[in-house]
Amino acid sequence: MEYLNHNLERLRRNAPELAEAVRHSLGGVLTIVPSREGSPSATHKGQWVHSAYDPKKEAGSWAEQQFQQWKADEVAVVLGVGLLYHVEALALSRSSDARMVVVVPDLSLLKDAMGARPLGPWADRIHWVTGTPEEMATQLTAQSSPLRFLTYGPAARLHVDVHERLQTSLSRMMARKTGGQLHVAVVGPIYGGSLPIARYVVSALNQLGHRVSWLDHHVHQGSYEAFGSYREERHRLMLQSRFADVLSLSTMAHLAEDPPDLVLAIAQAPLGLAVLQHLRKKKFLTAMWFVENYRHLTYWQQLAAGYDYWFVIQQGGCFDALKRAGAGHVHYLPMAADPTVHRPLTLTAAEQQEYGADVSFVGAGYANRRTLLPQWLSHEWTTKLWGNEWDGATALSGILQRDGARVDTDTCMKVFSATAVNLNLHSYSGTGMDPQPDFVNPRTFELAACGAFQLVDDRTLLPALFTSDEVESFRRTEDVPSLIRRWLTDAEGRRRHAEASRQRVLRDHTYGHRLQELLATVGLSQPDRIGSILRGDRLTVGLKERAASVPELLPLLNRFPAGQRVELKDLAADIRARASGRQLAREELLVLMMDSYRAETRDLV
Amino acid sequence: MARQSPEGKRLLPWKPLRPNPMTRRTLLIQLARLGDLVQTIPAITALKEAHEDWAVDLLCPAHLENIGRVLPGISTVVRWDGPAWKQRALQAEKEFRPEYLVEADTDIRAVVKELYDCAFVLNQHPRAILAGALLARDSTGAISGGPLDQKLSPWATYVRSVASDKGDNRVHLADAFCGMCGVAPPKEMMPMQVLSAPLPLDLDAIRQSGGAWLGLLVGAGDPERVIPASVLVYLITACLNRLPHSRIVLFGSRHEQERAHWIQAELSPSLVGRVWDTTGRLSLTELAQALTRCQVVIGADTGPLHLAAAVGTKVIGWYFARARLHETGPYGTHHWVWQATGGEGYAQPVSIPHHWPIDETIALLSNDQVDSVPGWSLWESHRDRWGAYYVQAGQEAIAPLQREHVWKDLHFAVA
């Protein structure tokens, strides 16, 4: 009690409201246990939060490791409260003007810490953030300097969910504020469902003002398929695998010639583990947006450790599985729509006739669809089925359009717009409903963006993306006919839902939103690299401010527009372009010299 | 006004360098590897012969600084800290900060306080050329014009063309360096004076006793040029058996230690006591000194071969793969080189020869009759007023006329 009062008094001087709130909190989350060395340590549900032998020494080692990452101009954000040994060690490792924030998800924790041991003057330098994850994120965005998250694992594991929500909120808030120009290399697949996603990603990045290098491997589809035409499977596999290796090398050559800030691969991109490891060795930052069901396509297991960042459309078990396989950073990033592609259409009467129906389904003939769709046919409404891979689905042959030919995006949009009730049944290889219905497919967002009404099978992640006033969902197959019946008679209700869902997409679920969030997430954990660029620190105007002490550089910088990002290679290229017939200034020679070493470090191939 | 670097280091003010008109200060820029650095000796000697009053400094990679210091005729060695530049470039790639340029400039000023009057740039690498432009008022050597002009000087063009044409009896690279510096090859060659750095105690006994002490290079900088270890075992065994009282000293880097251990393990126990293993244990200056203690050095690693020749030790080189004596043969007189010919003349590179001139090398060491070896030709080095050249064994040492023509075309025409 003596420590608690003393520490609360110290806290009151800087944060009186927090001190009062801590006083009134319950405490008792941690069990205080003396360590072998004598100082108090703590456990939570039987697990040690600090060392059982010497908490101070352990905290010192932790602080030493963090010291390498934490740059002088950054604010350290500590995740994990415990008994604050690690916070003390970190604070004492830096000068008194270093700025530190400690995230306190539960005030009882702080009360336990303050009751266990005396806090020194170092505690006066700590800025404590409390509240809901969203409130804490708001407090953190108010910091004017880059944030460097430092996690003390043993204590942070008590609130993993809170920390994840905090970082997600923060990414979204930061995403809205970002303005710098990144160079992103988008590596797409050779073919498949992720190919259009890659195109949307490229388009969104361009619209956000970033420079995009689009490594479009779709141009190689013909060759890939040719290699797949051999009779023997081992020949097909060997040749296609070797071909994918060549494409992987071709990607590396492209990256070497025009090094990006971030390599963003979309699911099925032909990048092997060896190439990813080589890229990491050469300091390239890589991310994968795995827009697949991780339970069905499992090649992520071989690549998990290769990418620096994973963005996935599932949560929970997907996170755990990827991390177990070696992934460092895993983040949830749901699908989205591209409003320039997915938009309401005004159809002619002839188009309405061709594409329209009371009920439509667009998609490939997965097993669950083959079983369930026939159950939803009725004489009460007309139904049309569009898409490919429906061979042998005799019960559906009467409604299959265009003999089961693949339909392009334009046709999809017309069908969506011309249909009263669009069925959206997530694919599943079994015969019933998906027993693990978590992720939300792209079709949900695309239908919404088109202002089309949809009936979608319920997903655990759907409520966070759309309300029931925006998208109607079903859990049981037997409910579908009655839902169709009901909505077919409520044209105004359909219109309201469709419009609300479209507005929701425009507000929250475009590829632009997703890419902003993706980049902000990477920027948050790379405050001195991607984060710095996103904050606009690399723009000419910022560089000129920093070059005040080197006025000789100003003529070089003045050649670039104020809002343009300028890097070493840009300066060197500009000097080379103007070098002919004139004597180079000393600072120009220094730039060229430094750039020659830069080029060497990026010599990938 | 001193400025602060990102790491808090105090930096000197930024101001243009001013050449001092009172002196004739020159800087030789050689940023390549050990062999090229040692082959710069004739150019230094020739410059000093032609311009006795010039101060000739040397810019070389930091790790070769100590060798640079013992090159005859060099006043001061300026170390080029490539790793520091690389580190700075890595930082600048992550985020370009004007401070990095200030820091780089400060580091340069710390070692070169005044601009040189002239830099002789002996490498065609952009970095060497930029260094010349940074450190001297005028640059000459590998290129003509400004640092970004891609136009090679006549001598650099010649060096490049013989490297691609692979002709024989070319002007030796070391003499071409002289040409790049605007001087003819030196009249006299002095051996490099090696400082008497003490060797490790157990190695200090090298050449303290009589008999032939033979240096053997166990590896090579280029993996293609490495002589198979089993061949070296045969060579050592044959040497020790046929040359009474002879000793073998193994030289190599720490990466070649395991190879040296394997070689020794394969030797007959009765011979092991006559083999001294220095691999991975000697600094470059210690290596230079140890090489002076050998009567002959044999091997395929051109860097140490050049160093051995420069300290006055006779060399027998085994040149194969891409190594060619007319480009990188040891400089001086009476060095021997076995050149793998690959059958139809030696213009074609030979990756790994099937047969090795082991007995014939021992014959050379014993001053015996040397038989011809299938797939190899044997050459001896000579020097005249046009520099070094090689003559095939058994032929008269007549200086090839074409070198004289080259010098007249490239050098005296320009001069």
PDB file of N, CA and C in Angstrom, chain A residues 73 283 528 532 538 543 546-547 549-550 552-553 567-568 571 576 579 584 586-587 589-594 596-598 600-602, chain B residues 3 14 17 80 82 85-86 88-90 92-102 104-105 108-109 127 130-131 133-134 147-148:
ATOM      1  N   ASP A  73      14.414   9.718 -33.381  1.00  0.00           N
ATOM      2  CA  ASP A  73      13.274  10.630 -33.580  1.00  0.00           C
ATOM      3  C   ASP A  73      11.927   9.923 -33.480  1.00  0.00           C
ATOM      4  N   LYS A 283      17.557  -6.718 -48.716  1.00  0.00           N
ATOM      5  CA  LYS A 283      16.823  -5.635 -48.045  1.00  0.00           C
ATOM      6  C   LYS A 283      15.552  -5.208 -48.760  1.00  0.00           C
ATOM      7  N   ASP A 528      10.630   4.128 -40.029  1.00  0.00           N
ATOM      8  CA  ASP A 528      11.735   4.877 -40.623  1.00  0.00           C
ATOM      9  C   ASP A 528      11.889   4.587 -42.106  1.00  0.00           C
ATOM     10  N   SER A 532       8.013   6.554 -43.155  1.00  0.00           N
ATOM     11  CA  SER A 532       8.601   7.861 -43.452  1.00  0.00           C
ATOM     12  C   SER A 532       8.154   8.356 -44.826  1.00  0.00           C
ATOM     13  N   ARG A 538       9.924  12.206 -47.535  1.00  0.00           N
ATOM     14  CA  ARG A 538      10.876  12.101 -48.643  1.00  0.00           C
ATOM     15  C   ARG A 538      10.549  13.059 -49.787  1.00  0.00           C
ATOM     16  N   LEU A 543      12.828  17.442 -47.937  1.00  0.00           N
ATOM     17  CA  LEU A 543      14.293  17.314 -48.067  1.00  0.00           C
ATOM     18  C   LEU A 543      14.957  18.690 -48.065  1.00  0.00           C
ATOM     19  N   ARG A 546      15.415  19.906 -44.676  1.00  0.00           N
ATOM     20  CA  ARG A 546      16.497  19.217 -43.980  1.00  0.00           C
ATOM     21  C   ARG A 546      17.857  19.594 -44.541  1.00  0.00           C
ATOM     22  N   ALA A 547      17.841  20.108 -45.778  1.00  0.00           N
ATOM     23  CA  ALA A 547      19.115  20.453 -46.406  1.00  0.00           C
ATOM     24  C   ALA A 547      19.552  21.878 -46.058  1.00  0.00           C
ATOM     25  N   SER A 549      21.258  22.929 -43.778  1.00  0.00           N
ATOM     26  CA  SER A 549      22.664  23.003 -43.371  1.00  0.00           C
ATOM     27  C   SER A 549      23.601  22.637 -44.525  1.00  0.00           C
ATOM     28  N   VAL A 550      23.040  22.231 -45.644  1.00  0.00           N
ATOM     29  CA  VAL A 550      23.863  21.887 -46.806  1.00  0.00           C
ATOM     30  C   VAL A 550      23.332  22.664 -48.009  1.00  0.00           C
ATOM     31  N   GLU A 552      24.519  23.714 -50.572  1.00  0.00           N
ATOM     32  CA  GLU A 552      24.992  23.289 -51.885  1.00  0.00           C
ATOM     33  C   GLU A 552      24.031  22.293 -52.546  1.00  0.00           C
ATOM     34  N   LEU A 553      23.228  21.622 -51.729  1.00  0.00           N
ATOM     35  CA  LEU A 553      22.310  20.634 -52.281  1.00  0.00           C
ATOM     36  C   LEU A 553      21.052  21.265 -52.865  1.00  0.00           C
ATOM     37  N   GLU A 567      14.702  10.485 -54.081  1.00  0.00           N
ATOM     38  CA  GLU A 567      15.610   9.541 -53.425  1.00  0.00           C
ATOM     39  C   GLU A 567      17.002   9.712 -54.033  1.00  0.00           C
ATOM     40  N   LEU A 568      17.933   9.037 -53.428  1.00  0.00           N
ATOM     41  CA  LEU A 568      19.311   9.117 -53.907  1.00  0.00           C
ATOM     42  C   LEU A 568      19.397   8.796 -55.401  1.00  0.00           C
ATOM     43  N   LEU A 571      18.262  11.672 -57.598  1.00  0.00           N
ATOM     44  CA  LEU A 571      19.263  12.738 -57.702  1.00  0.00           C
ATOM     45  C   LEU A 571      20.372  12.322 -58.670  1.00  0.00           C
ATOM     46  N   ARG A 576      23.211  12.621 -63.885  1.00  0.00           N
ATOM     47  CA  ARG A 576      23.733  11.945 -65.085  1.00  0.00           C
ATOM     48  C   ARG A 576      23.108  12.532 -66.346  1.00  0.00           C
ATOM     49  N   ALA A 579      24.870  15.799 -67.186  1.00  0.00           N
ATOM     50  CA  ALA A 579      26.325  15.866 -66.973  1.00  0.00           C
ATOM     51  C   ALA A 579      27.118  16.283 -68.198  1.00  0.00           C
ATOM     52  N   LEU A 584      31.249  18.749 -63.025  1.00  0.00           N
ATOM     53  CA  LEU A 584      30.330  18.408 -61.947  1.00  0.00           C
ATOM     54  C   LEU A 584      30.795  19.027 -60.636  1.00  0.00           C
ATOM     55  N   ARG A 586      31.151  19.271 -56.506  1.00  0.00           N
ATOM     56  CA  ARG A 586      31.596  18.262 -55.550  1.00  0.00           C
ATOM     57  C   ARG A 586      30.418  17.462 -54.979  1.00  0.00           C
ATOM     58  N   GLU A 587      29.336  18.160 -54.630  1.00  0.00           N
ATOM     59  CA  GLU A 587      28.204  17.440 -54.047  1.00  0.00           C
ATOM     60  C   GLU A 587      27.581  16.486 -55.076  1.00  0.00           C
ATOM     61  N   LEU A 589      29.314  14.872 -57.355  1.00  0.00           N
ATOM     62  CA  LEU A 589      30.213  13.712 -57.380  1.00  0.00           C
ATOM     63  C   LEU A 589      29.954  12.805 -56.185  1.00  0.00           C
ATOM     64  N   LEU A 590      29.702  13.426 -55.044  1.00  0.00           N
ATOM     65  CA  LEU A 590      29.425  12.617 -53.841  1.00  0.00           C
ATOM     66  C   LEU A 590      28.125  11.827 -54.016  1.00  0.00           C
ATOM     67  N   VAL A 591      27.135  12.473 -54.596  1.00  0.00           N
ATOM     68  CA  VAL A 591      25.865  11.777 -54.843  1.00  0.00           C
ATOM     69  C   VAL A 591      26.106  10.587 -55.777  1.00  0.00           C
ATOM     70  N   LEU A 592      26.873  10.811 -56.825  1.00  0.00           N
ATOM     71  CA  LEU A 592      27.128   9.734 -57.788  1.00  0.00           C
ATOM     72  C   LEU A 592      27.912   8.595 -57.154  1.00  0.00           C
ATOM     73  N   MET A 593      28.874   8.962 -56.319  1.00  0.00           N
ATOM     74  CA  MET A 593      29.674   7.931 -55.656  1.00  0.00           C
ATOM     75  C   MET A 593      28.787   7.078 -54.753  1.00  0.00           C
ATOM     76  N   MET A 594      27.954   7.751 -53.969  1.00  0.00           N
ATOM     77  CA  MET A 594      27.085   7.005 -53.057  1.00  0.00           C
ATOM     78  C   MET A 594      26.118   6.127 -53.854  1.00  0.00           C
ATOM     79  N   SER A 596      26.665   4.765 -56.694  1.00  0.00           N
ATOM     80  CA  SER A 596      27.320   3.590 -57.279  1.00  0.00           C
ATOM     81  C   SER A 596      27.352   2.449 -56.264  1.00  0.00           C
ATOM     82  N   TYR A 597      27.507   2.784 -54.989  1.00  0.00           N
ATOM     83  CA  TYR A 597      27.462   1.730 -53.957  1.00  0.00           C
ATOM     84  C   TYR A 597      26.027   1.236 -53.752  1.00  0.00           C
ATOM     85  N   ARG A 598      25.059   2.164 -53.854  1.00  0.00           N
ATOM     86  CA  ARG A 598      23.660   1.753 -53.724  1.00  0.00           C
ATOM     87  C   ARG A 598      23.314   0.728 -54.803  1.00  0.00           C
ATOM     88  N   GLU A 600      25.175  -1.260 -56.269  1.00  0.00           N
ATOM     89  CA  GLU A 600      25.832  -2.545 -56.001  1.00  0.00           C
ATOM     90  C   GLU A 600      25.051  -3.353 -54.976  1.00  0.00           C
ATOM     91  N   THR A 601      24.521  -2.674 -53.945  1.00  0.00           N
ATOM     92  CA  THR A 601      23.781  -3.411 -52.916  1.00  0.00           C
ATOM     93  C   THR A 601      22.514  -4.005 -53.491  1.00  0.00           C
ATOM     94  N   ARG A 602      22.003  -3.443 -54.591  1.00  0.00           N
ATOM     95  CA  ARG A 602      20.780  -3.959 -55.183  1.00  0.00           C
ATOM     96  C   ARG A 602      21.053  -4.887 -56.355  1.00  0.00           C
TER      97      ARG A 602
ATOM     98  N   ARG B   3      29.063  20.959 -38.271  1.00  0.00           N
ATOM     99  CA  ARG B   3      27.709  20.437 -38.316  1.00  0.00           C
ATOM    100  C   ARG B   3      27.655  19.053 -37.701  1.00  0.00           C
ATOM    101  N   TRP B  14      31.274  22.624 -44.891  1.00  0.00           N
ATOM    102  CA  TRP B  14      31.292  22.337 -46.314  1.00  0.00           C
ATOM    103  C   TRP B  14      31.873  23.542 -47.039  1.00  0.00           C
ATOM    104  N   LEU B  17      37.153  22.528 -52.010  1.00  0.00           N
ATOM    105  CA  LEU B  17      38.575  22.276 -51.794  1.00  0.00           C
ATOM    106  C   LEU B  17      39.400  23.198 -52.693  1.00  0.00           C
ATOM    107  N   TRP B  80      40.867   4.065 -48.976  1.00  0.00           N
ATOM    108  CA  TRP B  80      39.494   4.205 -49.463  1.00  0.00           C
ATOM    109  C   TRP B  80      38.629   3.208 -48.709  1.00  0.00           C
ATOM    110  N   GLY B  82      35.784   1.465 -48.579  1.00  0.00           N
ATOM    111  CA  GLY B  82      34.631   0.957 -49.335  1.00  0.00           C
ATOM    112  C   GLY B  82      33.488   0.487 -48.439  1.00  0.00           C
ATOM    113  N   TRP B  85      31.451   3.367 -47.244  1.00  0.00           N
ATOM    114  CA  TRP B  85      30.609   3.895 -48.312  1.00  0.00           C
ATOM    115  C   TRP B  85      29.402   2.996 -48.533  1.00  0.00           C
ATOM    116  N   LYS B  86      29.643   1.714 -48.479  1.00  0.00           N
ATOM    117  CA  LYS B  86      28.554   0.774 -48.708  1.00  0.00           C
ATOM    118  C   LYS B  86      27.489   0.917 -47.615  1.00  0.00           C
ATOM    119  N   ARG B  88      26.928   3.512 -45.818  1.00  0.00           N
ATOM    120  CA  ARG B  88      26.259   4.813 -45.994  1.00  0.00           C
ATOM    121  C   ARG B  88      25.219   4.709 -47.124  1.00  0.00           C
ATOM    122  N   ALA B  89      25.583   4.003 -48.180  1.00  0.00           N
ATOM    123  CA  ALA B  89      24.648   3.846 -49.303  1.00  0.00           C
ATOM    124  C   ALA B  89      23.413   3.068 -48.882  1.00  0.00           C
ATOM    125  N   LEU B  90      23.621   2.070 -48.019  1.00  0.00           N
ATOM    126  CA  LEU B  90      22.481   1.302 -47.511  1.00  0.00           C
ATOM    127  C   LEU B  90      21.532   2.198 -46.740  1.00  0.00           C
ATOM    128  N   ALA B  92      21.323   5.448 -47.037  1.00  0.00           N
ATOM    129  CA  ALA B  92      20.749   6.438 -47.957  1.00  0.00           C
ATOM    130  C   ALA B  92      19.666   5.816 -48.814  1.00  0.00           C
ATOM    131  N   GLU B  93      19.794   4.541 -49.068  1.00  0.00           N
ATOM    132  CA  GLU B  93      18.754   3.884 -49.849  1.00  0.00           C
ATOM    133  C   GLU B  93      17.466   3.787 -49.042  1.00  0.00           C
ATOM    134  N   LYS B  94      17.616   3.534 -47.742  1.00  0.00           N
ATOM    135  CA  LYS B  94      16.425   3.487 -46.898  1.00  0.00           C
ATOM    136  C   LYS B  94      15.798   4.864 -46.806  1.00  0.00           C
ATOM    137  N   GLU B  95      16.632   5.852 -46.604  1.00  0.00           N
ATOM    138  CA  GLU B  95      16.139   7.225 -46.564  1.00  0.00           C
ATOM    139  C   GLU B  95      17.300   8.153 -46.882  1.00  0.00           C
ATOM    140  N   PHE B  96      17.153   8.885 -47.966  1.00  0.00           N
ATOM    141  CA  PHE B  96      18.231   9.800 -48.330  1.00  0.00           C
ATOM    142  C   PHE B  96      18.188  11.019 -47.423  1.00  0.00           C
ATOM    143  N   ARG B  97      19.304  11.274 -46.765  1.00  0.00           N
ATOM    144  CA  ARG B  97      19.410  12.466 -45.910  1.00  0.00           C
ATOM    145  C   ARG B  97      20.611  13.271 -46.369  1.00  0.00           C
ATOM    146  N   PRO B  98      20.453  14.581 -46.488  1.00  0.00           N
ATOM    147  CA  PRO B  98      21.585  15.415 -46.879  1.00  0.00           C
ATOM    148  C   PRO B  98      22.794  15.215 -45.969  1.00  0.00           C
ATOM    149  N   GLU B  99      22.534  14.861 -44.724  1.00  0.00           N
ATOM    150  CA  GLU B  99      23.636  14.679 -43.779  1.00  0.00           C
ATOM    151  C   GLU B  99      24.611  13.588 -44.233  1.00  0.00           C
ATOM    152  N   TYR B 100      24.107  12.617 -44.957  1.00  0.00           N
ATOM    153  CA  TYR B 100      24.998  11.545 -45.394  1.00  0.00           C
ATOM    154  C   TYR B 100      26.082  12.078 -46.327  1.00  0.00           C
ATOM    155  N   LEU B 101      25.704  13.037 -47.154  1.00  0.00           N
ATOM    156  CA  LEU B 101      26.693  13.627 -48.064  1.00  0.00           C
ATOM    157  C   LEU B 101      27.728  14.414 -47.276  1.00  0.00           C
ATOM    158  N   VAL B 102      27.232  15.131 -46.277  1.00  0.00           N
ATOM    159  CA  VAL B 102      28.160  15.911 -45.436  1.00  0.00           C
ATOM    160  C   VAL B 102      29.132  14.969 -44.741  1.00  0.00           C
ATOM    161  N   ALA B 104      30.032  11.960 -45.718  1.00  0.00           N
ATOM    162  CA  ALA B 104      30.977  11.404 -46.697  1.00  0.00           C
ATOM    163  C   ALA B 104      32.055  12.431 -47.028  1.00  0.00           C
ATOM    164  N   ASP B 105      31.630  13.662 -47.202  1.00  0.00           N
ATOM    165  CA  ASP B 105      32.586  14.719 -47.530  1.00  0.00           C
ATOM    166  C   ASP B 105      33.585  14.908 -46.394  1.00  0.00           C
ATOM    167  N   ILE B 108      36.171  12.193 -46.392  1.00  0.00           N
ATOM    168  CA  ILE B 108      37.174  12.381 -47.443  1.00  0.00           C
ATOM    169  C   ILE B 108      38.162  13.464 -47.032  1.00  0.00           C
ATOM    170  N   ARG B 109      37.612  14.540 -46.474  1.00  0.00           N
ATOM    171  CA  ARG B 109      38.490  15.646 -46.071  1.00  0.00           C
ATOM    172  C   ARG B 109      39.443  15.233 -44.947  1.00  0.00           C
ATOM    173  N   ARG B 127      33.740   4.099 -59.871  1.00  0.00           N
ATOM    174  CA  ARG B 127      34.094   4.603 -58.548  1.00  0.00           C
ATOM    175  C   ARG B 127      35.489   5.223 -58.537  1.00  0.00           C
ATOM    176  N   LEU B 130      35.253   8.506 -60.379  1.00  0.00           N
ATOM    177  CA  LEU B 130      34.633   9.540 -59.529  1.00  0.00           C
ATOM    178  C   LEU B 130      35.600   9.979 -58.430  1.00  0.00           C
ATOM    179  N   ALA B 131      36.344   9.020 -57.885  1.00  0.00           N
ATOM    180  CA  ALA B 131      37.314   9.370 -56.837  1.00  0.00           C
ATOM    181  C   ALA B 131      38.347  10.346 -57.392  1.00  0.00           C
ATOM    182  N   ALA B 133      37.872  12.507 -59.769  1.00  0.00           N
ATOM    183  CA  ALA B 133      37.237  13.828 -59.908  1.00  0.00           C
ATOM    184  C   ALA B 133      37.041  14.506 -58.550  1.00  0.00           C
ATOM    185  N   LEU B 134      36.836  13.681 -57.515  1.00  0.00           N
ATOM    186  CA  LEU B 134      36.609  14.247 -56.182  1.00  0.00           C
ATOM    187  C   LEU B 134      37.895  14.742 -55.522  1.00  0.00           C
ATOM    188  N   PRO B 147      34.017  12.699 -65.564  1.00  0.00           N
ATOM    189  CA  PRO B 147      33.837  11.418 -64.879  1.00  0.00           C
ATOM    190  C   PRO B 147      32.669  10.597 -65.407  1.00  0.00           C
ATOM    191  N   LEU B 148      31.717  11.233 -66.068  1.00  0.00           N
ATOM    192  CA  LEU B 148      30.604  10.462 -66.599  1.00  0.00           C
ATOM    193  C   LEU B 148      30.753  10.164 -68.084  1.00  0.00           C
TER     194      LEU B 148
END
